[in-house]
Coordinates of C-alpha atoms in Angstrom, one line a residue:
Chain A
X550 CA -24.7 -24.2 84.0
X551 CA -27.5 -24.0 82.6
X552 CA -27.9 -20.8 80.7
X553 CA -31.5 -18.5 80.7
X554 CA -33.1 -19.0 76.8
X555 CA -32.8 -15.7 75.4
X556 CA -36.3 -13.9 75.1
X557 CA -37.0 -11.6 73.0
X558 CA -38.2 -7.7 74.4
X559 CA -36.7 -5.7 71.9
X560 CA -37.5 -5.8 68.1
X561 CA -34.7 -5.4 65.6
X562 CA -35.3 -2.6 63.0
X563 CA -37.6 -3.3 60.6
X564 CA -35.8 -2.9 56.5
X565 CA -39.2 -3.3 55.7
X566 CA -40.2 0.2 56.8
X567 CA -36.8 2.2 56.4
X568 CA -37.3 4.0 53.7
X569 CA -33.2 3.9 51.9
X570 CA -31.9 7.1 50.6
X571 CA -32.6 7.5 46.9
X572 CA -29.3 6.7 45.3
X573 CA -26.6 9.4 44.2
X574 CA -27.7 10.4 40.3
X575 CA -24.3 10.0 38.2
X576 CA -24.2 12.8 36.2
X577 CA -25.6 12.7 32.3
X578 CA -22.6 13.4 30.6
X579 CA -20.7 10.6 32.7
X580 CA -22.8 7.9 31.6
X581 CA -22.5 8.8 27.9
X582 CA -19.0 9.2 28.7
X583 CA -19.0 5.3 29.9
X584 CA -22.2 3.8 26.8
X585 CA -19.4 5.7 24.4
X586 CA -16.4 3.8 26.1
X587 CA -18.6 0.6 25.8
X588 CA -19.3 1.6 22.2
X589 CA -15.6 1.8 21.2
X590 CA -14.8 -1.4 23.1
X591 CA -17.0 -3.3 21.3
X592 CA -16.7 -1.7 17.2
X593 CA -13.2 -2.3 18.6
X594 CA -13.3 -6.0 19.1
X595 CA -15.8 -6.7 15.9
X596 CA -13.0 -5.1 14.2
X597 CA -10.1 -7.4 15.4
X598 CA -12.5 -9.6 14.3
X599 CA -11.4 -8.6 10.6
X600 CA -8.1 -7.1 11.3
X601 CA -6.3 -10.1 13.5
X602 CA -6.7 -12.6 10.0
X603 CA -6.0 -9.6 8.0
X604 CA -2.6 -9.5 9.4
X605 CA -1.3 -12.6 10.7
X606 CA -1.9 -14.3 6.7
X607 CA 0.5 -11.9 5.3
X608 CA 3.5 -13.5 5.1
X609 CA 5.8 -11.4 3.7
X610 CA 4.2 -7.4 5.0
X611 CA 5.1 -5.6 8.7
X612 CA 2.1 -5.6 10.4
X613 CA 1.7 -1.7 10.6
X614 CA 1.4 -1.9 5.9
X615 CA -0.8 -5.1 6.6
X616 CA -2.7 -3.1 8.6
X617 CA -3.3 0.0 7.1
X618 CA -3.9 -2.5 3.6
X619 CA -6.5 -4.4 5.6
X620 CA -8.0 -0.1 6.3
X621 CA -8.0 1.1 3.1
X622 CA -10.1 -2.1 2.1
X623 CA -12.4 -1.7 4.3
X624 CA -13.6 1.9 3.3
X625 CA -10.1 3.4 5.0
X626 CA -9.1 4.1 1.6
X627 CA -9.5 8.2 2.1
X628 CA -8.6 8.0 5.3
X629 CA -5.3 6.1 4.9
X630 CA -5.1 8.0 1.9
X631 CA -5.7 11.6 3.4
X632 CA -3.3 10.1 6.3
X633 CA -0.5 9.5 3.8
X634 CA -1.4 12.4 2.6
X635 CA -0.3 15.3 5.5
X636 CA 2.2 12.2 6.5
X637 CA 4.6 13.6 2.6
X638 CA 3.7 17.0 2.7
X639 CA 5.9 16.9 6.5
X640 CA 8.3 15.1 5.1
X641 CA 8.4 17.1 1.7
X642 CA 12.6 18.0 0.8
X643 CA 14.1 20.9 0.5
X644 CA 15.0 22.1 -3.3
X645 CA 18.9 22.5 -4.0
X646 CA 21.6 21.1 -1.9
X647 CA 24.7 19.4 -2.6
X648 CA 24.9 17.3 -6.0
X649 CA 25.9 13.2 -5.5
X650 CA 29.5 12.7 -6.2
X651 CA 28.8 9.2 -6.6
X652 CA 26.0 7.8 -8.3
X653 CA 25.2 3.8 -6.4
X654 CA 26.8 0.8 -8.7
X655 CA 24.2 -1.1 -11.2
X656 CA 24.2 -4.5 -12.7
X657 CA 27.3 -6.5 -13.4
X658 CA 29.7 -2.9 -13.8
X659 CA 30.0 -4.6 -17.3
X660 CA 28.9 -0.8 -19.9
X661 CA 26.5 -2.8 -22.6
X662 CA 27.9 -1.3 -25.3
X663 CA 31.1 0.4 -26.3
X664 CA 30.6 4.0 -28.2
X665 CA 30.2 3.5 -31.4
X666 CA 29.4 -0.3 -31.0
X667 CA 25.9 -1.1 -31.6
X668 CA 22.9 1.5 -31.3
X669 CA 20.6 3.1 -33.6
X670 CA 22.2 3.4 -37.0
X671 CA 25.4 0.3 -36.6
X672 CA 24.7 -1.5 -39.0
X673 CA 21.7 -4.2 -39.6
X674 CA 24.0 -7.6 -38.3
X675 CA 24.5 -5.8 -35.1
X676 CA 21.7 -6.4 -31.6
X677 CA 20.1 -3.3 -31.5
X678 CA 20.6 -1.8 -27.9
X679 CA 19.2 1.2 -26.3
X680 CA 21.6 4.8 -26.5
X681 CA 22.8 5.6 -23.5
X682 CA 20.1 8.2 -21.3
X683 CA 22.0 12.0 -21.6
X684 CA 22.0 13.2 -17.9
X685 CA 19.2 15.8 -17.1
X686 CA 21.9 17.3 -14.3
X687 CA 25.2 19.0 -16.2
X688 CA 28.3 18.1 -15.3
X689 CA 27.5 14.4 -16.0
X690 CA 29.0 12.0 -12.9
X691 CA 30.0 8.9 -13.8
X692 CA 28.8 5.7 -14.9
X693 CA 25.4 8.1 -14.8
X694 CA 22.8 7.1 -17.8
X695 CA 25.5 4.6 -19.3
X696 CA 23.5 1.5 -19.6
X697 CA 24.7 -2.4 -17.5
X698 CA 23.7 -5.5 -17.8
X699 CA 22.1 -7.4 -15.3
X700 CA 23.6 -10.1 -15.4
X701 CA 26.3 -11.7 -15.0
X702 CA 28.1 -13.5 -17.7
X703 CA 25.6 -12.2 -20.8
X704 CA 26.1 -12.5 -24.2
X705 CA 26.1 -9.5 -27.2
X706 CA 22.1 -9.0 -26.6
X707 CA 21.2 -8.7 -23.0
X708 CA 18.1 -8.8 -21.8
X709 CA 18.6 -6.6 -18.9
X710 CA 20.0 -3.2 -18.7
X711 CA 20.4 -1.2 -16.2
X712 CA 21.5 2.5 -15.2
X713 CA 20.6 5.0 -12.3
X714 CA 20.5 8.8 -13.0
X715 CA 19.9 12.0 -11.0
X716 CA 16.2 12.6 -12.2
X717 CA 15.4 16.2 -11.4
X718 CA 17.5 19.5 -11.2
X719 CA 15.4 21.0 -8.6
X720 CA 16.6 18.1 -6.3
X721 CA 19.5 17.2 -7.6
X722 CA 20.1 14.9 -4.6
X723 CA 17.5 12.4 -5.8
X724 CA 18.9 9.3 -8.2
X725 CA 16.9 7.5 -10.6
X726 CA 16.6 3.6 -11.4
X727 CA 16.0 2.6 -15.2
X728 CA 15.5 -1.2 -16.5
X729 CA 15.6 -1.9 -20.3
X730 CA 14.3 -5.7 -21.7
X731 CA 14.6 -6.8 -25.3
X732 CA 11.7 -7.5 -26.6
X733 CA 12.8 -9.9 -29.3
X734 CA 14.2 -11.5 -25.9
X735 CA 12.0 -12.0 -23.5
X736 CA 8.6 -12.3 -22.6
X737 CA 6.2 -10.4 -19.7
X738 CA 4.3 -12.9 -18.0
X739 CA 1.3 -10.6 -15.1
X740 CA 1.1 -13.0 -11.8
X741 CA -1.7 -12.5 -9.3
X742 CA -0.9 -12.0 -6.3
X743 CA -1.8 -13.8 -3.4
X744 CA -4.3 -11.0 -2.2
X745 CA -4.4 -9.0 -4.9
X746 CA -6.3 -9.1 -7.7
X747 CA -9.2 -9.9 -4.5
X748 CA -11.4 -12.6 -4.6
X749 CA -12.9 -14.6 -7.4
X750 CA -10.3 -15.3 -9.3
X751 CA -10.0 -18.2 -11.9
X752 CA -6.0 -19.7 -12.1
X753 CA -4.4 -17.3 -9.5
X754 CA -1.2 -19.1 -9.0
X755 CA 0.8 -19.7 -5.8
X756 CA 1.6 -15.2 -6.1
X757 CA 5.2 -15.9 -6.3
X758 CA 7.6 -17.1 -9.2
X759 CA 6.8 -20.7 -9.8
X760 CA 9.6 -22.8 -8.8
X761 CA 9.6 -24.6 -13.1
X762 CA 10.3 -20.6 -14.4
X763 CA 12.3 -19.8 -12.8
X764 CA 15.2 -21.1 -14.4
X765 CA 14.7 -18.5 -17.4
X766 CA 13.7 -15.9 -14.8
X767 CA 15.5 -12.3 -15.5
X768 CA 13.3 -9.2 -13.8
X769 CA 10.7 -8.9 -12.1
X770 CA 8.4 -5.4 -10.7
X771 CA 4.7 -4.5 -9.4
X772 CA 2.7 -4.4 -10.8
X773 CA 0.3 -1.7 -10.1
X774 CA -2.2 -0.2 -8.0
X775 CA -5.1 -2.8 -6.5
X776 CA -8.1 -2.7 -8.2
X777 CA -9.2 -1.3 -6.0
X778 CA -7.8 2.4 -5.6
X779 CA -7.0 2.3 -9.7
X780 CA -11.0 2.8 -10.8
X781 CA -9.9 0.2 -13.4
X782 CA -9.5 -2.6 -15.5
X783 CA -8.1 -6.4 -15.2
X784 CA -8.0 -8.9 -18.2
X785 CA -6.6 -12.1 -16.5
X786 CA -5.7 -15.0 -19.3
X787 CA -8.3 -14.0 -21.1
X788 CA -10.8 -13.0 -18.9
X789 CA -11.8 -10.1 -17.3
X790 CA -11.8 -10.0 -14.1
X791 CA -13.0 -5.9 -13.4
X792 CA -13.9 -4.3 -15.8
X793 CA -11.9 -2.2 -18.9
X794 CA -11.8 0.9 -19.2
X795 CA -11.6 2.9 -22.0
X796 CA -8.8 5.7 -21.7
X797 CA -7.2 4.4 -19.7
X798 CA -3.4 3.5 -19.7
X799 CA -2.8 -0.5 -19.8
X800 CA 0.3 -3.1 -20.3
X801 CA -0.9 -5.6 -22.2
X802 CA 0.5 -9.4 -22.9
X803 CA -0.2 -10.9 -26.6
X804 CA -1.4 -14.9 -26.8
X805 CA 2.0 -15.0 -29.0
X806 CA 4.0 -13.6 -26.8
X807 CA 4.0 -10.0 -27.4
X808 CA 3.6 -6.7 -25.6
X809 CA 2.9 -2.8 -25.3
X810 CA 0.9 0.0 -23.2
X811 CA -1.4 0.9 -24.8
X812 CA -4.5 3.7 -24.2
X813 CA -7.4 1.2 -24.2
X814 CA -9.6 1.7 -26.4
X815 CA -11.6 -2.1 -26.9
X816 CA -14.0 -1.4 -24.7
X817 CA -15.3 -3.7 -22.4
X818 CA -14.7 -7.0 -24.4
X819 CA -11.1 -9.6 -24.5
X820 CA -9.6 -8.9 -27.9
X821 CA -9.4 -12.1 -29.1
X822 CA -5.8 -12.2 -29.0
X823 CA -4.8 -10.4 -25.4
X824 CA -4.1 -12.9 -22.7
X825 CA -3.3 -10.2 -19.9
X826 CA -4.5 -6.0 -19.2
X827 CA -3.4 -4.7 -16.5
X828 CA -5.4 -0.6 -16.3
X829 CA -2.9 1.4 -14.0
X830 CA -4.4 5.7 -14.8
X831 CA -3.9 7.5 -17.5
X832 CA -1.0 6.8 -20.1
X833 CA 1.8 8.9 -18.4
X834 CA 3.9 9.2 -21.5
X835 CA 1.5 9.0 -25.2
X836 CA 2.8 9.1 -28.5
X837 CA 6.0 10.8 -27.0
X838 CA 4.4 13.7 -25.7
X839 CA 4.2 13.8 -21.9
X840 CA 0.4 13.6 -20.4
X841 CA -1.0 16.8 -20.6
X842 CA -2.7 16.7 -17.8
X843 CA 0.2 16.0 -14.7
X844 CA 0.0 18.7 -12.6
X845 CA -3.9 18.1 -12.6
X846 CA -5.5 16.9 -9.2
X847 CA -8.1 14.1 -9.3
X848 CA -7.5 11.3 -12.3
X849 CA -4.4 10.0 -11.0
X850 CA -6.5 8.0 -8.7
X851 CA -7.2 7.6 -5.1
X852 CA -4.1 7.8 -3.8
X853 CA -1.5 10.4 -2.4
X854 CA -1.7 13.5 -4.5
X855 CA 0.5 13.8 -8.3
X856 CA 2.2 16.2 -7.1
X857 CA 3.1 14.7 -3.8
X858 CA 6.9 13.6 -4.2
X859 CA 7.6 9.9 -2.9
X860 CA 8.2 6.7 -4.1
X861 CA 7.0 6.4 -7.2
X862 CA 7.6 3.5 -10.3
X863 CA 6.4 3.6 -13.7
X864 CA 6.8 1.3 -17.2
X865 CA 7.3 2.4 -19.8
X866 CA 7.8 1.3 -23.9
X867 CA 10.5 2.8 -26.4
X868 CA 10.0 3.4 -30.0
X869 CA 11.2 -0.6 -30.2
X870 CA 9.2 -1.8 -28.7
X871 CA 11.6 -2.5 -25.3
X872 CA 10.2 -2.4 -21.5
X873 CA 11.6 0.4 -19.8
X874 CA 11.0 0.4 -15.8
X875 CA 12.0 3.0 -13.8
X876 CA 11.4 4.2 -9.7
X877 CA 12.5 7.0 -8.3
X878 CA 12.3 8.0 -4.0
X879 CA 10.4 11.9 -4.3
X880 CA 9.1 11.9 -7.6
X881 CA 5.9 13.5 -8.5
X882 CA 3.9 12.2 -11.5
X883 CA 5.2 14.7 -13.4
X884 CA 9.2 14.1 -12.6
X885 CA 8.7 10.2 -13.0
X886 CA 6.7 10.7 -17.0
X887 CA 10.8 13.2 -17.4
X888 CA 12.5 10.3 -16.3
X889 CA 11.3 7.9 -18.2
X890 CA 10.6 10.6 -21.3
X891 CA 15.3 10.7 -21.2
X892 CA 15.5 6.7 -20.7
X893 CA 12.8 7.1 -24.0
X894 CA 9.9 5.6 -23.3
X895 CA 7.6 6.6 -25.9
X896 CA 4.0 5.8 -24.1
X897 CA 4.1 4.7 -20.3
X898 CA 2.1 4.2 -17.5
X899 CA 2.1 5.0 -13.7
X900 CA 2.2 1.5 -11.7
X901 CA 2.7 1.4 -8.1
X902 CA 3.6 5.1 -6.1
X903 CA 5.4 4.5 -1.8
X904 CA 8.1 3.0 -0.6
X905 CA 6.7 -0.6 0.6
X906 CA 5.1 -1.4 -2.9
X907 CA 7.9 -0.5 -5.4
X908 CA 10.2 -3.2 -6.6
X909 CA 12.3 -3.8 -9.3
X910 CA 14.7 -7.1 -9.0
X911 CA 17.0 -8.7 -11.8
X912 CA 18.4 -11.9 -11.7
X913 CA 22.4 -12.1 -12.2
X914 CA 22.5 -15.6 -12.8
X915 CA 19.6 -18.6 -14.6
X916 CA 18.2 -19.8 -11.9
X917 CA 17.1 -16.8 -10.0
X918 CA 19.9 -16.6 -8.3
X919 CA 21.7 -13.0 -6.7
X920 CA 18.7 -11.4 -7.0
X921 CA 19.1 -7.7 -6.7
X922 CA 17.4 -4.4 -6.0
X923 CA 17.7 -1.8 -9.3
X924 CA 17.9 1.6 -5.9
X925 CA 20.0 0.1 -2.6
X926 CA 17.1 2.9 -1.3
X927 CA 14.6 -0.3 -2.4
X928 CA 13.6 -1.4 0.9
X929 CA 11.5 -5.2 -0.3
X930 CA 14.2 -7.9 -0.9
X931 CA 14.9 -8.6 -3.4
X932 CA 13.7 -12.5 -3.0
X933 CA 10.0 -10.5 -3.0
X934 CA 8.2 -12.8 -6.2
X935 CA 10.2 -15.7 -5.0
X936 CA 8.2 -16.4 -2.0
X937 CA 4.5 -15.9 -1.8
X938 CA 3.4 -11.8 -2.1
X939 CA 0.2 -10.5 -1.5
X940 CA 0.2 -7.9 -4.7
X941 CA 0.3 -8.9 -8.0
X942 CA 3.8 -8.0 -10.1
X943 CA 4.4 -8.9 -14.4
X944 CA 7.8 -11.3 -14.0
X945 CA 9.7 -11.2 -17.2
X946 CA 11.7 -14.2 -18.3
X947 CA 14.0 -15.1 -21.3
X948 CA 11.9 -16.5 -24.7
X949 CA 12.1 -20.7 -24.5
X950 CA 15.9 -21.8 -26.2
X951 CA 17.1 -18.3 -25.7
X952 CA 20.5 -17.6 -24.1
X953 CA 21.4 -16.6 -21.0
Chain B
X22 CA -41.9 -8.8 35.1
X23 CA -41.8 -4.7 37.4
X24 CA -37.8 -4.1 38.3
X25 CA -38.1 -3.6 42.3
X26 CA -38.0 0.5 42.9
X27 CA -36.2 0.1 46.3
X28 CA -32.7 -1.1 46.2
X29 CA -29.3 -0.4 47.4
X30 CA -27.2 1.8 46.0
X31 CA -24.8 -1.4 44.9
X32 CA -27.7 -3.3 42.8
X33 CA -28.2 0.8 41.6
X34 CA -25.0 1.0 39.7
X35 CA -25.2 -2.0 38.7
X36 CA -28.9 -1.7 37.1
X37 CA -27.1 1.8 35.3
X38 CA -23.6 -0.5 34.4
X39 CA -26.2 -2.8 32.0
X40 CA -28.3 -0.4 30.4
X41 CA -24.9 1.3 29.5
X42 CA -23.4 -1.5 28.7
X43 CA -26.9 -2.3 26.1
X44 CA -26.9 1.3 24.9
X45 CA -22.9 0.7 23.7
X46 CA -24.1 -2.3 22.5
X47 CA -26.5 -0.4 19.7
X48 CA -25.0 2.4 19.1
X49 CA -21.8 0.0 17.5
X50 CA -24.1 -2.3 15.9
X51 CA -25.5 1.4 14.4
X52 CA -21.9 2.4 13.5
X53 CA -21.0 -0.7 12.0
X54 CA -23.7 -0.7 9.8
X55 CA -24.2 2.5 8.9
X56 CA -20.2 3.1 8.4
X57 CA -18.5 2.7 4.8
X58 CA -16.9 -0.5 6.1
X59 CA -15.6 -1.8 9.4
X60 CA -11.8 -0.6 8.6
X61 CA -13.9 3.3 8.9
X62 CA -15.5 1.9 12.4
X63 CA -12.5 0.6 14.0
X64 CA -10.5 3.8 13.3
X65 CA -12.8 5.7 14.3
X66 CA -13.7 3.1 17.8
X67 CA -9.4 2.9 18.2
X68 CA -9.0 7.2 18.2
X69 CA -12.6 7.5 20.4
X70 CA -11.5 4.8 22.3
X71 CA -7.9 6.1 22.8
X72 CA -9.1 9.6 24.6
X73 CA -12.0 8.5 26.8
X74 CA -9.1 6.0 28.1
X75 CA -7.5 8.9 29.5
X76 CA -9.6 10.7 30.2
X77 CA -10.7 8.2 32.6
X78 CA -7.4 7.9 33.5
X79 CA -6.8 11.8 33.9
X80 CA -9.3 12.2 35.8
X81 CA -8.5 8.9 38.8
X82 CA -4.8 10.6 39.4
X83 CA -6.6 14.3 39.9
X84 CA -8.7 12.4 42.4
X85 CA -6.1 10.6 43.6
X86 CA -3.6 13.5 44.1
X87 CA -6.7 15.1 45.5
X88 CA -6.8 12.3 48.3
X89 CA -3.7 12.3 48.9
X90 CA -3.0 16.1 49.5
X91 CA -6.3 16.1 52.0
X92 CA -4.5 13.7 54.2

């Protein structure tokens, strides 16, 4: 059967002539919201390109700390600081409360000197060792303020001594850890981290204690604010990395192996005898007196307020030129300075703050074996400076040919 | 080249989407240029994105709930 061919008798409706209904207009605020979302996504993508390498390249930092550091170093320092301030103000500790009944055990457990032995005025032959720290809270707890040897089986002149004591009579639960390092027996070395100080830096090293130096290593500790937030100077290997600022507290290492803490007055030039100099804020103790401006805000740097109670660390020097490191949680600049002064410091500098950066590690045996933190609450690993670390630090070595 | 005026609603939607994407990129480039650093831009972009995405989600869920209640 043949189907008849269809013949077009009815014209289809002409599309060309039909008018489309006008498209529904989207409210302007919806368009604006969409534009904002795309702008945010674009910015997030651009930021991610910078953030991802920063956090994935961090070898011993958690992603949160690495992110905060990235934010600080990419224009967000005021934001990070403000958020930190809010956080610490919300978590401010309350005064008073029950006092402690014992202190954390530090060091080898062997007292550095027996009553009446050594110390000042005890005879020329006796090696100097610091007097025990007078406790700030009475009655004294067992072992409070008593110097303990940091290393095991050390001789009669221990290079590093450690002690703990309650740091503030108004807060009887807070414990400060203090370390004393003998000037005649040790040398101080400034060691750059893998990221701090930032590039360019000649002779950076690997950001850890060099394996060849570990047999003489007795202690390591954090190195102070990053240059970005300290607004201060740095000399490394006798060369200016960041312009030095007069009036700022400075840890100085000399070419003859000596070290000191000074208020920098040498201008922007490098004195011939200076090997390294790291600055950080004004001195907190100078000429045996607390800085009268400890309760004054702005001069303590672009970081959390000086009165905010956080982990703080500081480095002092006693009247005999020996170094003293102190750290504790819930400290203000003023209370930290008082801790160092109580321990015998005559000049002192504030170093890093916050739990993420505060580390003092001593080594019980030669070869950097059995490292231990000064205080059990210090959460960074005791191995921190035996692997590459982002931040700069100080290493304390026995002088060459010195017995353990 | 003149764009055709009489286009389907779907084409009009695609066209406005393209315009909004380009505008968003321009706003983003401006923000990156004037900000103190990419960290600041990223921080505020993250906050803004969280707010806007939550807004979309809340709006969408309200619409869905209304549709369901009509059925």
